[in-house]
XYZ file of C-alpha atoms in Angstrom:
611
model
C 0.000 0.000 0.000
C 1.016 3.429 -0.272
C 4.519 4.775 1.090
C 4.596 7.796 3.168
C 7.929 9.519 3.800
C 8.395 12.805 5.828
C 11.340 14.964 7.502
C 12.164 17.852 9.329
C 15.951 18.767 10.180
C 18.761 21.227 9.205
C 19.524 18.613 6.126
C 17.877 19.565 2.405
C 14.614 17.362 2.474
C 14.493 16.543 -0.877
C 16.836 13.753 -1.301
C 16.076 12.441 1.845
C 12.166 11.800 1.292
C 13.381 10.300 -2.654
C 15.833 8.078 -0.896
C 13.206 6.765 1.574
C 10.503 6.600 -0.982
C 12.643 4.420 -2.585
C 12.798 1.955 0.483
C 9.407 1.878 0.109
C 8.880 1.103 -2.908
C 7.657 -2.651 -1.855
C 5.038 -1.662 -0.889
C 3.711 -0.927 -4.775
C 2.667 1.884 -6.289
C 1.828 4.173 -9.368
C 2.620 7.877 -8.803
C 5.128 9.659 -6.314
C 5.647 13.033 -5.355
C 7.199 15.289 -2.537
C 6.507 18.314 -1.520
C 8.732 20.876 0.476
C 8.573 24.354 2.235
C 11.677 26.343 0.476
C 11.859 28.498 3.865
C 9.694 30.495 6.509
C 8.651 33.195 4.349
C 8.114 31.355 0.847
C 5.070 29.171 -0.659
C 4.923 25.185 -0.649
C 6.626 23.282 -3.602
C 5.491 20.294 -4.994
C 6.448 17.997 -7.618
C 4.993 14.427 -8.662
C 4.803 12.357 -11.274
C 2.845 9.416 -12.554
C 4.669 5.598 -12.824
C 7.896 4.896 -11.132
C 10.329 6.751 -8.520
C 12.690 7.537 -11.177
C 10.103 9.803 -13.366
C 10.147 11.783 -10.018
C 14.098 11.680 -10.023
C 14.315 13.381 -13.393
C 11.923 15.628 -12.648
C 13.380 16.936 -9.791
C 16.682 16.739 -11.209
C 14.823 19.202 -14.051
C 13.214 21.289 -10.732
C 15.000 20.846 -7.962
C 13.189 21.634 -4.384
C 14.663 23.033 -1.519
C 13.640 23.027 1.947
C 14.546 21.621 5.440
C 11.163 20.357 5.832
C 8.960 18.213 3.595
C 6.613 15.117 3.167
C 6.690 12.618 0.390
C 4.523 9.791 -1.351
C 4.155 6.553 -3.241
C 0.479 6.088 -4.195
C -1.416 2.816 -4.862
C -4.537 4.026 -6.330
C -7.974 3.697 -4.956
C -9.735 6.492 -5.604
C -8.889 7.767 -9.143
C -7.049 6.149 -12.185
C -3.522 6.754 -11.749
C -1.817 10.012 -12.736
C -0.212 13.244 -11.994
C -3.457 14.759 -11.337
C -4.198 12.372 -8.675
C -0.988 12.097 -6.556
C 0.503 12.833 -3.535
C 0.877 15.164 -1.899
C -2.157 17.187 -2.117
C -2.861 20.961 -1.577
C -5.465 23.357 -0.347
C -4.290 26.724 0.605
C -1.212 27.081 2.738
C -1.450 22.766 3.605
C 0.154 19.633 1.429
C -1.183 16.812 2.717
C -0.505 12.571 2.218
C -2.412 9.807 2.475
C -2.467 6.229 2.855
C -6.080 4.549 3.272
C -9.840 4.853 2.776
C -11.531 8.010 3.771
C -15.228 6.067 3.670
C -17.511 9.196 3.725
C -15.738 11.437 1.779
C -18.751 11.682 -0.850
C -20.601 13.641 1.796
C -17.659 15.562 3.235
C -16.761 16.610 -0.258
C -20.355 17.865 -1.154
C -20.081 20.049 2.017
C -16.999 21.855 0.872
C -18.061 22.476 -2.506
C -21.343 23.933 -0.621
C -18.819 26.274 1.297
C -16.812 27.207 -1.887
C -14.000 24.926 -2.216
C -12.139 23.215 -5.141
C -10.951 19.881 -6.061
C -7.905 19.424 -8.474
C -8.397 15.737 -8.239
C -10.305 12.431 -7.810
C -9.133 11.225 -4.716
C -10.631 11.257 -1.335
C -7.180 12.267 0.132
C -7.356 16.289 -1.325
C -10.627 16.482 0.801
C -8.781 16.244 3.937
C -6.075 18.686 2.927
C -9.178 20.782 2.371
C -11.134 20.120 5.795
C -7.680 21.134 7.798
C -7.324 24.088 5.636
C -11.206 25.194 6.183
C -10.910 24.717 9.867
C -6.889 26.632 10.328
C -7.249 29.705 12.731
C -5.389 32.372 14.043
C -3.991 30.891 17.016
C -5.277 27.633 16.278
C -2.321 25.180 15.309
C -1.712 22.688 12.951
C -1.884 19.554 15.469
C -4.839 21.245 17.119
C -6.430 21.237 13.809
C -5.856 17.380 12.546
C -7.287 16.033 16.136
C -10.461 18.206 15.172
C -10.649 16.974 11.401
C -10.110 13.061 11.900
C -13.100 13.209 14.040
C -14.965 13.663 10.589
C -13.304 11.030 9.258
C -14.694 7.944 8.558
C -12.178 4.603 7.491
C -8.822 3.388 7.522
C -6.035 6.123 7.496
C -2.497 7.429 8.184
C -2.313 11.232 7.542
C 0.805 13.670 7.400
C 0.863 17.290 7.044
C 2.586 19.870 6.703
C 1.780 24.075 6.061
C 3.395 26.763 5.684
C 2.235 28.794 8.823
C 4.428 26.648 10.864
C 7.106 26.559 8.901
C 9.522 23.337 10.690
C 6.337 20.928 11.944
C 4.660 17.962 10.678
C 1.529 16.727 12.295
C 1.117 12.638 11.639
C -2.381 10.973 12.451
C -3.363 7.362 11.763
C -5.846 4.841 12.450
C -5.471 1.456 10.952
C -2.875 1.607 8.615
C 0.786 2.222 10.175
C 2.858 5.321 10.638
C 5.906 5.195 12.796
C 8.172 7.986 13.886
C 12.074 8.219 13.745
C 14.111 10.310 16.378
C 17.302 11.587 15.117
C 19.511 14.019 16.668
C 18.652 17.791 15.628
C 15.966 16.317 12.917
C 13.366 13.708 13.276
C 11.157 11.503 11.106
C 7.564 10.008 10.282
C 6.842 7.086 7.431
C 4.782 4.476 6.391
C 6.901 1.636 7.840
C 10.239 1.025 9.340
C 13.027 0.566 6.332
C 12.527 3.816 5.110
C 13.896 5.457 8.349
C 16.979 2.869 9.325
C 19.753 4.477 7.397
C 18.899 7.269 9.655
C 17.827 6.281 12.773
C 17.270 3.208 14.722
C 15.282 5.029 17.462
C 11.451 4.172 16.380
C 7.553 4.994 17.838
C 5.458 3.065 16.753
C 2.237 5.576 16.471
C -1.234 4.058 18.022
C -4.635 4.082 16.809
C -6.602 7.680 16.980
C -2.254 9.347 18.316
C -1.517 12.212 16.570
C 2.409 13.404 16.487
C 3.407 16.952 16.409
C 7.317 16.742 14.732
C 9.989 19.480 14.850
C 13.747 18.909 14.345
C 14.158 19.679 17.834
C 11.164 17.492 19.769
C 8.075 14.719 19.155
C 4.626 15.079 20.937
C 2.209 12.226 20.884
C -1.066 13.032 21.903
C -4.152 10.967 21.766
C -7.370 12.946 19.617
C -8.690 14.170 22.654
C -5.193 15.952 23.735
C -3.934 13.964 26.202
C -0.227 13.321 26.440
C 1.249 10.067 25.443
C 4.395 8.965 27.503
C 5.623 6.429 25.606
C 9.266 6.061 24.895
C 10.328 4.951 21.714
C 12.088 1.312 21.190
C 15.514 0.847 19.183
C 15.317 -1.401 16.079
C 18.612 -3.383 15.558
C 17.805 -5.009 12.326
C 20.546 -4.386 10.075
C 21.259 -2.193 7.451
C 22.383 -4.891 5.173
C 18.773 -7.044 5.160
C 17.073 -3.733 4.116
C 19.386 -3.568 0.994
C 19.517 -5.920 -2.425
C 23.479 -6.287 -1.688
C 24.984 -7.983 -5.103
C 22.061 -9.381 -5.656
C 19.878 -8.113 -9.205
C 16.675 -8.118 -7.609
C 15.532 -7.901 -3.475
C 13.413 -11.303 -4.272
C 16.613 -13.131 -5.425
C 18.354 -11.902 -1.969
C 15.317 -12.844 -0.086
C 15.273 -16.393 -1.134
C 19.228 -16.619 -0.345
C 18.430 -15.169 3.254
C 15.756 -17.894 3.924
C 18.533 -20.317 5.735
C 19.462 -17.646 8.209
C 15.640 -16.133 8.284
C 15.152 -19.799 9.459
C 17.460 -20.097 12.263
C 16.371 -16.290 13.814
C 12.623 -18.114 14.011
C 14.399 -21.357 15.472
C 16.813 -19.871 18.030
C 16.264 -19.829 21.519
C 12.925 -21.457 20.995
C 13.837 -24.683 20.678
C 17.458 -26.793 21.167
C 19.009 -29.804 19.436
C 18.223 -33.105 21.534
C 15.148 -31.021 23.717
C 11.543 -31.604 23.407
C 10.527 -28.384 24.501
C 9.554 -25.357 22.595
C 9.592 -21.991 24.518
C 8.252 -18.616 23.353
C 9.260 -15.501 24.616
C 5.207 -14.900 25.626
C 2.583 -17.062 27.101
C 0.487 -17.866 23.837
C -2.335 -19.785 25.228
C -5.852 -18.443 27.307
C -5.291 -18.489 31.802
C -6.805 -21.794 31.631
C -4.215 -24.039 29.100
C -4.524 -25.830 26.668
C -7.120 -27.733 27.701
C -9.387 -24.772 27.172
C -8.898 -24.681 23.260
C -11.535 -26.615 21.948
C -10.559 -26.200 17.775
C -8.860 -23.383 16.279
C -9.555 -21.036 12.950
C -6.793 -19.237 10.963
C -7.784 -16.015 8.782
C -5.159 -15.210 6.520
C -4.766 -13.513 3.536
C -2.635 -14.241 0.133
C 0.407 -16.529 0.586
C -0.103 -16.273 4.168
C -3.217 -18.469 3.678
C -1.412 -20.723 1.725
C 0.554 -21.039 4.817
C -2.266 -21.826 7.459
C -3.360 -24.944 5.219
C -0.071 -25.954 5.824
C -0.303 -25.114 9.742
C -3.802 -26.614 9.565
C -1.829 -30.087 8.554
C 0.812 -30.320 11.422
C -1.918 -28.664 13.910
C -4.361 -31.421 13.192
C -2.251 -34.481 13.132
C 0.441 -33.338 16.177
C -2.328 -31.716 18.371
C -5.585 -33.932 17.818
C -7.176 -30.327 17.560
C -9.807 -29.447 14.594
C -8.365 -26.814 12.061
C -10.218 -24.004 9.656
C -8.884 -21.955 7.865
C -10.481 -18.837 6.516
C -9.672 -16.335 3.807
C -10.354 -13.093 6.332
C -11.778 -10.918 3.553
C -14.838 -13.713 3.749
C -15.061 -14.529 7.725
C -16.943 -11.787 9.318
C -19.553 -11.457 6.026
C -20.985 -14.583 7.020
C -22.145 -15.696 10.683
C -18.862 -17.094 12.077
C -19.720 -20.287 14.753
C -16.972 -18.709 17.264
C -17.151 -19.098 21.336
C -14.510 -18.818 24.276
C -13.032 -22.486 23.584
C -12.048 -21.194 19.803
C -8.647 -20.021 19.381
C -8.626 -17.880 16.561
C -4.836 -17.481 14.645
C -4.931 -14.324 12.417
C -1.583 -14.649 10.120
C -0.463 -11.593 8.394
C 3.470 -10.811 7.566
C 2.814 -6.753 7.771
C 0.519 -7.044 10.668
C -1.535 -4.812 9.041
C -3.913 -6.411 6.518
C -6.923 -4.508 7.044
C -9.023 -7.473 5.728
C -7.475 -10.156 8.736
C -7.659 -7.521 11.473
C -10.908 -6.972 11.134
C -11.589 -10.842 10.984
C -9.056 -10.773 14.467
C -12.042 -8.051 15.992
C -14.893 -10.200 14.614
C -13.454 -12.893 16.831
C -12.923 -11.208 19.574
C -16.201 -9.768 19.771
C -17.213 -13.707 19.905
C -15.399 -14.443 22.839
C -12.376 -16.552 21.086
C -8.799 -16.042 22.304
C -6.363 -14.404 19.382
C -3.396 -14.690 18.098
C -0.931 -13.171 16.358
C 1.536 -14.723 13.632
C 3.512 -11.963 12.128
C 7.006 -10.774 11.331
C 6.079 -7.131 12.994
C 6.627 -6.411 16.379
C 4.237 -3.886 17.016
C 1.851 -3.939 14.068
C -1.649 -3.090 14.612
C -2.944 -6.739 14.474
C -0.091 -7.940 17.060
C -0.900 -4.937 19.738
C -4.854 -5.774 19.557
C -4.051 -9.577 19.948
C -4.587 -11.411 23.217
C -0.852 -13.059 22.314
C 1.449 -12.535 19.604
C 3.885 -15.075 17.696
C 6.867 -13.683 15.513
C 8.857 -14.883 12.449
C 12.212 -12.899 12.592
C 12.747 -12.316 9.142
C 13.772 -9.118 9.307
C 12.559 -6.661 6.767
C 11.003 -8.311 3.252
C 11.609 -6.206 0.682
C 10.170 -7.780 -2.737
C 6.573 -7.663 -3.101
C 6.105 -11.322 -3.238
C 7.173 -13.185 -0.213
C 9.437 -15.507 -0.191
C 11.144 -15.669 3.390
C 8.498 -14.714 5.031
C 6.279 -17.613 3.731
C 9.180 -20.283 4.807
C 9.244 -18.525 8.403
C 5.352 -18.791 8.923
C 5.241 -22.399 7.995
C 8.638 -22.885 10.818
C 6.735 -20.894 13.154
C 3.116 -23.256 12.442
C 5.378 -25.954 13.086
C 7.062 -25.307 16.521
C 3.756 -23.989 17.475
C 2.117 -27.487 16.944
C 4.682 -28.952 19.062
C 4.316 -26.754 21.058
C 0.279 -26.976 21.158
C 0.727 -30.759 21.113
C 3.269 -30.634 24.414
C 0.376 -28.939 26.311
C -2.181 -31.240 25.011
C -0.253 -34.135 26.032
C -0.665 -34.972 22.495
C 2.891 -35.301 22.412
C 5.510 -35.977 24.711
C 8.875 -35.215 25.037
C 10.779 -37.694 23.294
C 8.371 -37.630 20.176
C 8.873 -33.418 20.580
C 12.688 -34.374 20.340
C 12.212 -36.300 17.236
C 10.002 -33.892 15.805
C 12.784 -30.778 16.038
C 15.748 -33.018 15.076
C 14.915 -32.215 11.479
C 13.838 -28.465 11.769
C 17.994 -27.628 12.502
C 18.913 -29.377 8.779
C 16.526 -27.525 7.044
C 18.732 -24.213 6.667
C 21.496 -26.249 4.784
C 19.665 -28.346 2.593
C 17.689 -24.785 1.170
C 21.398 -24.141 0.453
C 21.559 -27.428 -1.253
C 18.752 -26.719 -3.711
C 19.900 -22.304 -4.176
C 23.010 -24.508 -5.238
C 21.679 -26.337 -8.287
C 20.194 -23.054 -9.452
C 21.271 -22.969 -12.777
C 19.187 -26.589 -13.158
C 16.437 -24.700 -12.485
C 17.205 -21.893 -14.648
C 17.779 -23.692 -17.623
C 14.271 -25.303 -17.277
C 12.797 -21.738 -16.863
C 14.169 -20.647 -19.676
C 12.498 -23.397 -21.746
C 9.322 -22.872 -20.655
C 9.502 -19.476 -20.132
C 7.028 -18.572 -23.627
C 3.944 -20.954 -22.149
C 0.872 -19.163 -21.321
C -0.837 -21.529 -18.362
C 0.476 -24.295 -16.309
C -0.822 -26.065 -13.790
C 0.163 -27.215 -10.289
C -0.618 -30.388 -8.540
C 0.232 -31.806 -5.093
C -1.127 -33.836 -2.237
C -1.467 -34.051 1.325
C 0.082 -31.506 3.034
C 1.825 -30.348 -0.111
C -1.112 -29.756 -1.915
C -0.719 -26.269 -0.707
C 2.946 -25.901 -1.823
C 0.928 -26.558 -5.583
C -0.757 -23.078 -5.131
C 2.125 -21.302 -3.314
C 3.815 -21.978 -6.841
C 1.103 -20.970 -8.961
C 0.412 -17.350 -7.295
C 4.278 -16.736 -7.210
C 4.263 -17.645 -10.934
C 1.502 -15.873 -11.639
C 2.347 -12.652 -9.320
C 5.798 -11.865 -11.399
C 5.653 -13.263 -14.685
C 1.875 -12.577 -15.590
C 2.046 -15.860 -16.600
C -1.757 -17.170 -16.319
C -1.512 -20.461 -13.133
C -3.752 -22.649 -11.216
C -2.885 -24.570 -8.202
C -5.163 -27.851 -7.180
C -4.554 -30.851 -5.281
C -3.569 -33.971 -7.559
C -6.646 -35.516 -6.854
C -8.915 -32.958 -7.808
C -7.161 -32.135 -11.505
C -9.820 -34.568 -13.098
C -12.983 -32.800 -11.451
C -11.990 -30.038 -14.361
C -8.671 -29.126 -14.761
C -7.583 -31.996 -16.649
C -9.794 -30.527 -19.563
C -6.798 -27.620 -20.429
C -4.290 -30.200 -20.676
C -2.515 -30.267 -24.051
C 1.385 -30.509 -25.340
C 1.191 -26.485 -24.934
C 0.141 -26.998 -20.846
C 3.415 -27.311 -18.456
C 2.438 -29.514 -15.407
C 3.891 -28.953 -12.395
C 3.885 -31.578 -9.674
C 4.996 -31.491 -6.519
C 5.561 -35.323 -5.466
C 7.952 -36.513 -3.104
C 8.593 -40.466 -2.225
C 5.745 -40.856 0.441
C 2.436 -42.617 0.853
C 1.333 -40.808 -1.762
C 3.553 -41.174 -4.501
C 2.169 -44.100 -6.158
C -1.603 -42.284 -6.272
C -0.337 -38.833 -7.605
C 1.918 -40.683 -10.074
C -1.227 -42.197 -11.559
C -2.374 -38.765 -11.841
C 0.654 -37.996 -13.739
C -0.238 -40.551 -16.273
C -2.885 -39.006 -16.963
C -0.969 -36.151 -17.890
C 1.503 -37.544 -20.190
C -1.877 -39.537 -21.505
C -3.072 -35.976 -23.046
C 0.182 -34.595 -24.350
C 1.116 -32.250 -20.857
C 4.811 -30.811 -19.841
C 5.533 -32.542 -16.324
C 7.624 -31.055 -14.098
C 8.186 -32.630 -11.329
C 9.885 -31.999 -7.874
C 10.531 -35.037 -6.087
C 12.822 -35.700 -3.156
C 14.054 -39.182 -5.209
C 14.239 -39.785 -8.329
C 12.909 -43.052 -9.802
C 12.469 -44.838 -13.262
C 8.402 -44.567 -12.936
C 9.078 -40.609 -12.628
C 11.721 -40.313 -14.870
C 9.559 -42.210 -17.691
C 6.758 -39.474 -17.499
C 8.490 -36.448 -16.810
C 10.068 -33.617 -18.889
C 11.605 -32.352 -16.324
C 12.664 -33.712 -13.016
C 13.929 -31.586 -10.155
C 15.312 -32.954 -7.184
C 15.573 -31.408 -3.393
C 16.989 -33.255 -0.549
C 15.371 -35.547 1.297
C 13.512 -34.216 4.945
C 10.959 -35.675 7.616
C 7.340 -35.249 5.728
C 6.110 -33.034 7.701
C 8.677 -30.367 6.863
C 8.881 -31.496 3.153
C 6.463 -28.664 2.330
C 9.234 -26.123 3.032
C 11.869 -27.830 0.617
C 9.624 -27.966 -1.984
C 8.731 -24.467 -2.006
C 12.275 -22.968 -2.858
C 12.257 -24.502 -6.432
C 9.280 -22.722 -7.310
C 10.518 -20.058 -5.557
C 13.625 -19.919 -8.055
C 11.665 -21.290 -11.286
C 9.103 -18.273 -10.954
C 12.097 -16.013 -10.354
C 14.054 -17.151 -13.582
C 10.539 -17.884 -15.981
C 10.137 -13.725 -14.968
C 13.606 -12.193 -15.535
C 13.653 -14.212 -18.605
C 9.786 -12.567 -19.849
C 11.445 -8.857 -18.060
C 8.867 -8.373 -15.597
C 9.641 -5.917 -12.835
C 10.045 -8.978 -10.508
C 10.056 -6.773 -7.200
C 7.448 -5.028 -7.982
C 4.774 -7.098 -9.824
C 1.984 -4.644 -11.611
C -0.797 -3.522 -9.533
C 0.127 -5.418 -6.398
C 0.998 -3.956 -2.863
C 2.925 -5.700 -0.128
C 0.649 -4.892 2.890
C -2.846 -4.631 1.811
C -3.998 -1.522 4.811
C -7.195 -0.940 3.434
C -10.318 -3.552 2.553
């Protein structure tokens, strides 16, 4: 979703808001601009430009700005097609305003300005708050005084900075929903959208709560909450490092991301679990006062690959923890009547910790009485503060709009959770908890194994590279490893991809099989082999490209397949993460070789803040 960048300091502004922009450019987006305040006597100046960060470059290499002060933004669109017209920042009178989020009743806030005289340059519902602080700016009244009075009138999810010329070195941030944090530097301090854009400047962050507005001068931060009153809060230092916010050597961030997955595995794994123990400890109590005794089935809402994920978790929950499993796509759960009650434990999974759709599933939940949890890689996100208990991947910062780290980590995390689950239960015990972990501490060096036969995989991108479907089967609990590949093909190459388990390809997918269809299968040497390899023959019966990914290869494969790629072998239960990273690196190559923009896939957004 949109980026929001914004400074104030004794440093030109200008470069600093481009730079962070560009650490923010994840997040997707169609239009960028910045605007700046020159100095205490002069007029706002704003440039922006539709499509990418560097049509905002030249132009401000063309026009430069100047200024000690200024705000900056990457728009995703919502309200109005992409285009100059319509991005960030906005103006009305002596404010330039951005805007990340959904201002719900702006039809009826709009029709009351134009009543009282005003203007719109645009199509968005952001320029109508730029025009309800300007309308409501007094003498004596100032600028932080004014946004706690005008996000009253707001309706929806927002995060709002501003800045005007009539106080000349202030910005005044407000948000509700979608996140804004603060950065404290020495002599100048920060606001933006989320954390990356600020580290090469600070490491002192605030994260900003619900309905907190921040008043920000070089020289001092006040948080207050909409009704005035002072927030004490002290603000936390980050120590991720500078080098996991950057691409390094690397051509793309997604191609870095899948070489940090070893070490994003052992940050998830360490000091939760040991070699030899059959314990699993968290750093917080996850489960209600009364154990686990209390937890009579549990739902998952999720969104994207991180419901791809909780099918996964719903496999090891189910068989370690003799607990019943759903999972729910959390855009559908609260529009129907949810069957939820005090012995549900209810999982909401989000990476950003701030997908508006599974937060608001998280609420419905509550509202019903179940315990939540968080499963995110964001310490402090809005879903993990408003959780009963929070569990965290440590990825560190994920960069590339499609996940790749961050997927591995949530299916770790699922699976010391179930042991963990399954402990309390006395599902488990000790020894089988033991047995269970042995293979989690191998995993980080056989991902190396399969990064290592890259070019393999590369060379079987490249030939089918120029197809226009495929189609990915699996079973059991890699079934959902089958659509994990499909939506990262599909997400960065455009290429057209459906994921289904094996067993459902001749319910209706088996119909678009022909010599022109590439077949993906996901089938490693288990109990299932020998049912999804019949599947495969009826594959090769109709002409189709199989690809398969097996753990061994045999003459029955090797007879049927095009293509065979092979990953080490692993317990089965963990087999799902294994398979993954071959897709992970055959979507990669199929989209550098078609010249996608593989970190930042057309018209997607890393962390989806609004519904």
């Amino acid at each position: 979703m949109c980026g929001i960048v914004g400074y104030t300091g004794t440093r030109e502004a200008a470069p600093i808001l481009l730079e962070g922009l560009r650490r923010l450019e994840y997040r997707g987006y169609d239009s960028a601009g910045i605007a700046t305040l020159p100095s205490a006597d002069s007029d706002l100046a704003i440039r922006r430009a539709a499509g990418k960060l560097d049509n905002l470059a030249k132009l401000l290499a063309d026009r430069p700005l100047s200024g000690r002060v200024g705000i900056g933004h990457t728009r995703w669109a919502t309200h109005g097609v992409p285009s100059e017209r319509n991005a960030h920042p906005h103006r009305a009178g002596p404010v330039a305003l951005v805007h990340n989020g959904i201002i719900e009743n702006h039809v009826e806030l709009m029709e009351e300005l134009r009543e009282q005289g005003h203007r719109f340059s645009s199509d968005t519902d952001s320029e109508i708050v730029a025009h309800l602080i300007e309308g409501q700016l007094k003498d004596g009244v100032g600028l932080a005084a004014t946004m706690r009075q005008v996000i009253t009138r707001l309706r929806g999810s927002f995060s709002l900075v501003a800045l005007s010329r009539n106080e000349p070195e202030t910005l005044v941030a407000a948000k509700t929903a979608t996140p804004l944090v603060i950065g404290f530097g020495e002599g100048e301090n920060f606001v933006a959208s989320d954390i990356p854009a600020l580290l090469e400047h600070t490491r002192r962050i605030l994260v900003l709560e619900d309905g907190e507005v921040a008043e920000i001068t070089p020289d001092a931060v006040r948080v207050t909450t909409i009704d005035g009153k002072r927030s004490t809060r002290e603000p936390r230092w980050i120590d991720w490092e500078a080098a996991r916010v950057g691409k390094g050597s690397y051509r793309h961030y997604l191609r870095k991301e899948i070489a940090d997955q070893p070490q994003a595995w052992i940050d998830t794994l360490s000091g939760r679990a040991n070699l030899g123990s059959g314990t699993v400890q968290f750093e917080e109590r996850l489960l209600p006062s009364g154990g686990a005794d209390e937890i009579g089935r549990l739902v998952i809402v999720s969104a994207g690959a991180s419901y791809i994920a909780s099918l996964i978790g719903k496999f090891m929950i189910e068989e370690l923890c003799g607990v019943p499993v759903e999972v729910d796509y959390s855009a559908e759960f609260r529009y129907r009547s949810p069957v939820i009650d005090r012995n549900t434990m209810l999982v909401a999974v989000s990476q950003s910790g701030e997908t508006a759709d599974t937060m608001a599933a998280m609420e419905e939940g509550k509202t019903r009485g179940a315990w939540t949890m968080a499963l995110t890689n964001s310490i402090d996100s809005s879903i993990a503060r408003r959780a009963d208990a929070r569990l965290y991947t440590r990825c560190g910062p994920e960069i590339s709009v499609t996940t790749t780290k961050c997927f591995i980590a949530q299916i770790e995390t699922f699976y010391l959770f179930a042991i963990h689950l399954g402990l309390a239960r006395r599902s488990l015990n000790p020894e089988q908890a033991a047995e269970l972990l042995a293979p989690a501490f191998a995993i980080p060096s056989r991902i190396e194994a399969i990064v290592g036969a890259e070019r393999e995989i590369e060379r079987i991108a490249k030939k089918f590279a120029s197809a226009t479907d495929f189609l990915y089967l699996g079973r059991g609990i890699n079934y959902p490893v089958a659509l994990e590949g499909a939506l990262k093909l599909k997400e960065i190459s455009y290429i057209h991809a459906e994921g289904y388990p094996a067993g459902e390809m001749k319910h209706g997918p088996i119909a678009l099989i022909d010599e022109h269809m590439p077949v993906v299968v996901i089938i490693p040497r288990d109990a299932m082999f020998e049912k999804t390899l019949s599947n495969l023959r009826e594959v090769e019966s109709r002409n189709g490209r199989i690809i398969a990914v097996t753990d061994q290869r045999s003459e029955d494969l090797q007879a049927i397949a095009e293509e065979v790629i092979q990953t080490p072998k692993i317990s089965r239960m963990l087999t799902p993460v294994l398979m993954t990273i071959p897709l992970q690196l055959l979507a990669y190559h199929i989209a550098v070789y078609r010249g996608t923009d593989v970190d930042q896939p057309r018209n997607l957004a890393k962390s989806v803040t609004v519904e």
